[in-house]
mmCIF file of C-alpha atoms in Angstrom:
data_model
loop_
_atom_site.group_PDB
_atom_site.id
_atom_site.type_symbol
_atom_site.label_atom_id
_atom_site.label_comp_id
_atom_site.label_asym_id
_atom_site.label_seq_id
_atom_site.Cartn_x
_atom_site.Cartn_y
_atom_site.Cartn_z
ATOM 1 C CA UNK A 291 -14.094 -13.929 -8.325
ATOM 2 C CA UNK A 292 -14.692 -11.875 -11.427
ATOM 3 C CA UNK A 293 -12.149 -11.236 -14.128
ATOM 4 C CA UNK A 294 -11.664 -7.634 -12.990
ATOM 5 C CA UNK A 295 -11.058 -8.623 -9.368
ATOM 6 C CA UNK A 296 -8.567 -11.282 -10.433
ATOM 7 C CA UNK A 297 -6.354 -8.570 -11.910
ATOM 8 C CA UNK A 298 -6.818 -6.128 -9.047
ATOM 9 C CA UNK A 299 -9.577 -4.043 -10.609
ATOM 10 C CA UNK A 300 -13.070 -3.613 -9.257
ATOM 11 C CA UNK A 301 -12.162 -2.553 -5.720
ATOM 12 C CA UNK A 302 -11.275 1.041 -5.113
ATOM 13 C CA UNK A 303 -8.791 2.633 -2.777
ATOM 14 C CA UNK A 304 -11.544 4.079 -0.583
ATOM 15 C CA UNK A 305 -13.067 0.669 0.111
ATOM 16 C CA UNK A 306 -9.653 -0.940 0.530
ATOM 17 C CA UNK A 307 -8.423 1.656 3.054
ATOM 18 C CA UNK A 308 -11.571 1.022 5.068
ATOM 19 C CA UNK A 309 -10.904 -2.718 4.859
ATOM 20 C CA UNK A 310 -7.263 -2.223 5.912
ATOM 21 C CA UNK A 311 -8.286 -0.090 8.880
ATOM 22 C CA UNK A 312 -10.746 -2.756 10.034
ATOM 23 C CA UNK A 313 -8.265 -5.629 9.583
ATOM 24 C CA UNK A 314 -6.187 -6.553 12.610
ATOM 25 C CA UNK A 315 -2.440 -5.854 12.196
ATOM 26 C CA UNK A 316 -2.883 -4.525 8.639
ATOM 27 C CA UNK A 317 -0.248 -2.086 7.378
ATOM 28 C CA UNK A 318 -0.849 0.574 4.730
ATOM 29 C CA UNK A 319 2.273 1.354 2.709
ATOM 30 C CA UNK A 320 2.802 4.331 0.404
ATOM 31 C CA UNK A 321 5.450 3.316 -2.148
ATOM 32 C CA UNK A 322 5.875 6.800 -3.645
ATOM 33 C CA UNK A 323 8.972 8.929 -3.146
ATOM 34 C CA UNK A 324 9.470 10.770 0.159
ATOM 35 C CA UNK A 325 8.733 14.066 -1.632
ATOM 36 C CA UNK A 326 5.400 12.731 -2.947
ATOM 37 C CA UNK A 327 4.562 11.342 0.494
ATOM 38 C CA UNK A 328 5.181 14.740 2.121
ATOM 39 C CA UNK A 329 2.849 16.419 -0.381
ATOM 40 C CA UNK A 330 -0.027 14.308 0.917
ATOM 41 C CA UNK A 331 -0.589 10.742 2.080
ATOM 42 C CA UNK A 332 -3.220 8.575 3.713
ATOM 43 C CA UNK A 333 -3.230 8.876 7.485
ATOM 44 C CA UNK A 334 -1.205 6.114 9.111
ATOM 45 C CA UNK A 335 0.558 5.015 5.927
ATOM 46 C CA UNK A 336 4.226 4.051 6.114
ATOM 47 C CA UNK A 337 6.421 5.511 3.397
ATOM 48 C CA UNK A 338 8.595 2.814 1.854
ATOM 49 C CA UNK A 339 9.496 3.917 -1.690
ATOM 50 C CA UNK A 340 9.215 1.274 -4.391
ATOM 51 C CA UNK A 341 12.983 1.307 -4.937
ATOM 52 C CA UNK A 342 13.413 0.383 -1.260
ATOM 53 C CA UNK A 343 10.525 -2.081 -0.984
ATOM 54 C CA UNK A 344 12.905 -4.836 0.128
ATOM 55 C CA UNK A 345 13.043 -2.951 3.471
ATOM 56 C CA UNK A 346 9.502 -4.131 4.191
ATOM 57 C CA UNK A 347 11.075 -7.406 5.343
ATOM 58 C CA UNK A 348 13.017 -5.463 8.029
ATOM 59 C CA UNK A 349 9.883 -3.743 9.349
ATOM 60 C CA UNK A 350 7.309 -6.515 8.898
ATOM 61 C CA UNK A 351 8.531 -9.856 10.263
ATOM 62 C CA UNK A 352 5.367 -11.903 9.768
ATOM 63 C CA UNK A 353 4.865 -12.743 6.068
ATOM 64 C CA UNK A 354 1.126 -13.206 6.705
ATOM 65 C CA UNK A 355 0.667 -9.582 7.842
ATOM 66 C CA UNK A 356 -1.983 -7.919 5.661
ATOM 67 C CA UNK A 357 -0.206 -5.285 3.547
ATOM 68 C CA UNK A 358 -2.082 -2.643 1.551
ATOM 69 C CA UNK A 359 0.032 -0.709 -0.946
ATOM 70 C CA UNK A 360 -0.668 2.418 -2.963
ATOM 71 C CA UNK A 361 1.198 4.951 -5.099
ATOM 72 C CA UNK A 362 0.166 7.730 -7.490
ATOM 73 C CA UNK A 363 -1.512 5.593 -10.170
ATOM 74 C CA UNK A 364 -1.249 1.970 -9.074
ATOM 75 C CA UNK A 365 1.709 1.005 -11.285
ATOM 76 C CA UNK A 366 4.474 1.243 -8.670
ATOM 77 C CA UNK A 367 2.303 -0.343 -5.997
ATOM 78 C CA UNK A 368 1.540 -3.162 -8.443
ATOM 79 C CA UNK A 369 5.244 -3.743 -8.985
ATOM 80 C CA UNK A 370 5.901 -3.646 -5.228
ATOM 81 C CA UNK A 371 2.994 -6.047 -4.625
ATOM 82 C CA UNK A 372 4.428 -8.590 -7.049
ATOM 83 C CA UNK A 373 7.907 -8.249 -5.499
ATOM 84 C CA UNK A 374 6.611 -8.775 -1.947
ATOM 85 C CA UNK A 375 4.583 -11.789 -3.054
ATOM 86 C CA UNK A 376 7.730 -13.237 -4.637
ATOM 87 C CA UNK A 377 9.463 -12.777 -1.274
ATOM 88 C CA UNK A 378 6.848 -14.869 0.518
ATOM 89 C CA UNK A 379 4.380 -12.241 1.724
ATOM 90 C CA UNK A 380 1.028 -13.939 1.378
ATOM 91 C CA UNK A 381 -1.486 -11.158 2.016
ATOM 92 C CA UNK A 382 -0.539 -8.177 -0.170
ATOM 93 C CA UNK A 383 -3.095 -5.916 -1.861
ATOM 94 C CA UNK A 384 -2.449 -3.235 -4.468
ATOM 95 C CA UNK A 385 -4.929 -0.465 -3.628
ATOM 96 C CA UNK A 386 -4.083 1.595 -6.704
ATOM 97 C CA UNK A 387 -3.512 5.333 -6.886
ATOM 98 C CA UNK A 388 -4.022 7.978 -4.233
ATOM 99 C CA UNK A 389 -5.634 10.212 -6.852
ATOM 100 C CA UNK A 390 -8.891 8.310 -6.290
ATOM 101 C CA UNK A 391 -8.702 8.668 -2.494
ATOM 102 C CA UNK A 392 -11.618 10.697 -1.107
ATOM 103 C CA UNK A 393 -10.564 10.712 2.549
ATOM 104 C CA UNK A 394 -8.260 12.925 4.567
ATOM 105 C CA UNK A 395 -4.796 13.605 3.179
ATOM 106 C CA UNK A 396 -1.994 14.275 5.657
ATOM 107 C CA UNK A 397 0.743 16.660 4.575
ATOM 108 C CA UNK A 398 4.253 16.348 5.971
ATOM 109 C CA UNK A 399 6.032 13.287 7.257
ATOM 110 C CA UNK A 400 3.644 11.966 9.928
#
């Protein structure tokens, strides 16, 4: 593992979304505010704002479930990733910011 990968750099959100979609039981989580989520999000992403990230434990019972988090820039998803890891989630990936996403963006709440 290279130095960049160790700190979460080197992979991009496009590759990581593809990986999440091909990983059984993986969950993509958008940790931005509900207003940001409605403006445009990755198809299939759950919206659990960073200030409510503890609610992941209510929705995801298995701590080994692959979780892929993103936000606007990667800072909030990084914070949420560290929190979830501290709560015993063992397979959490910070995908970074949606600004680098080149795929379809869904507007609204679905």
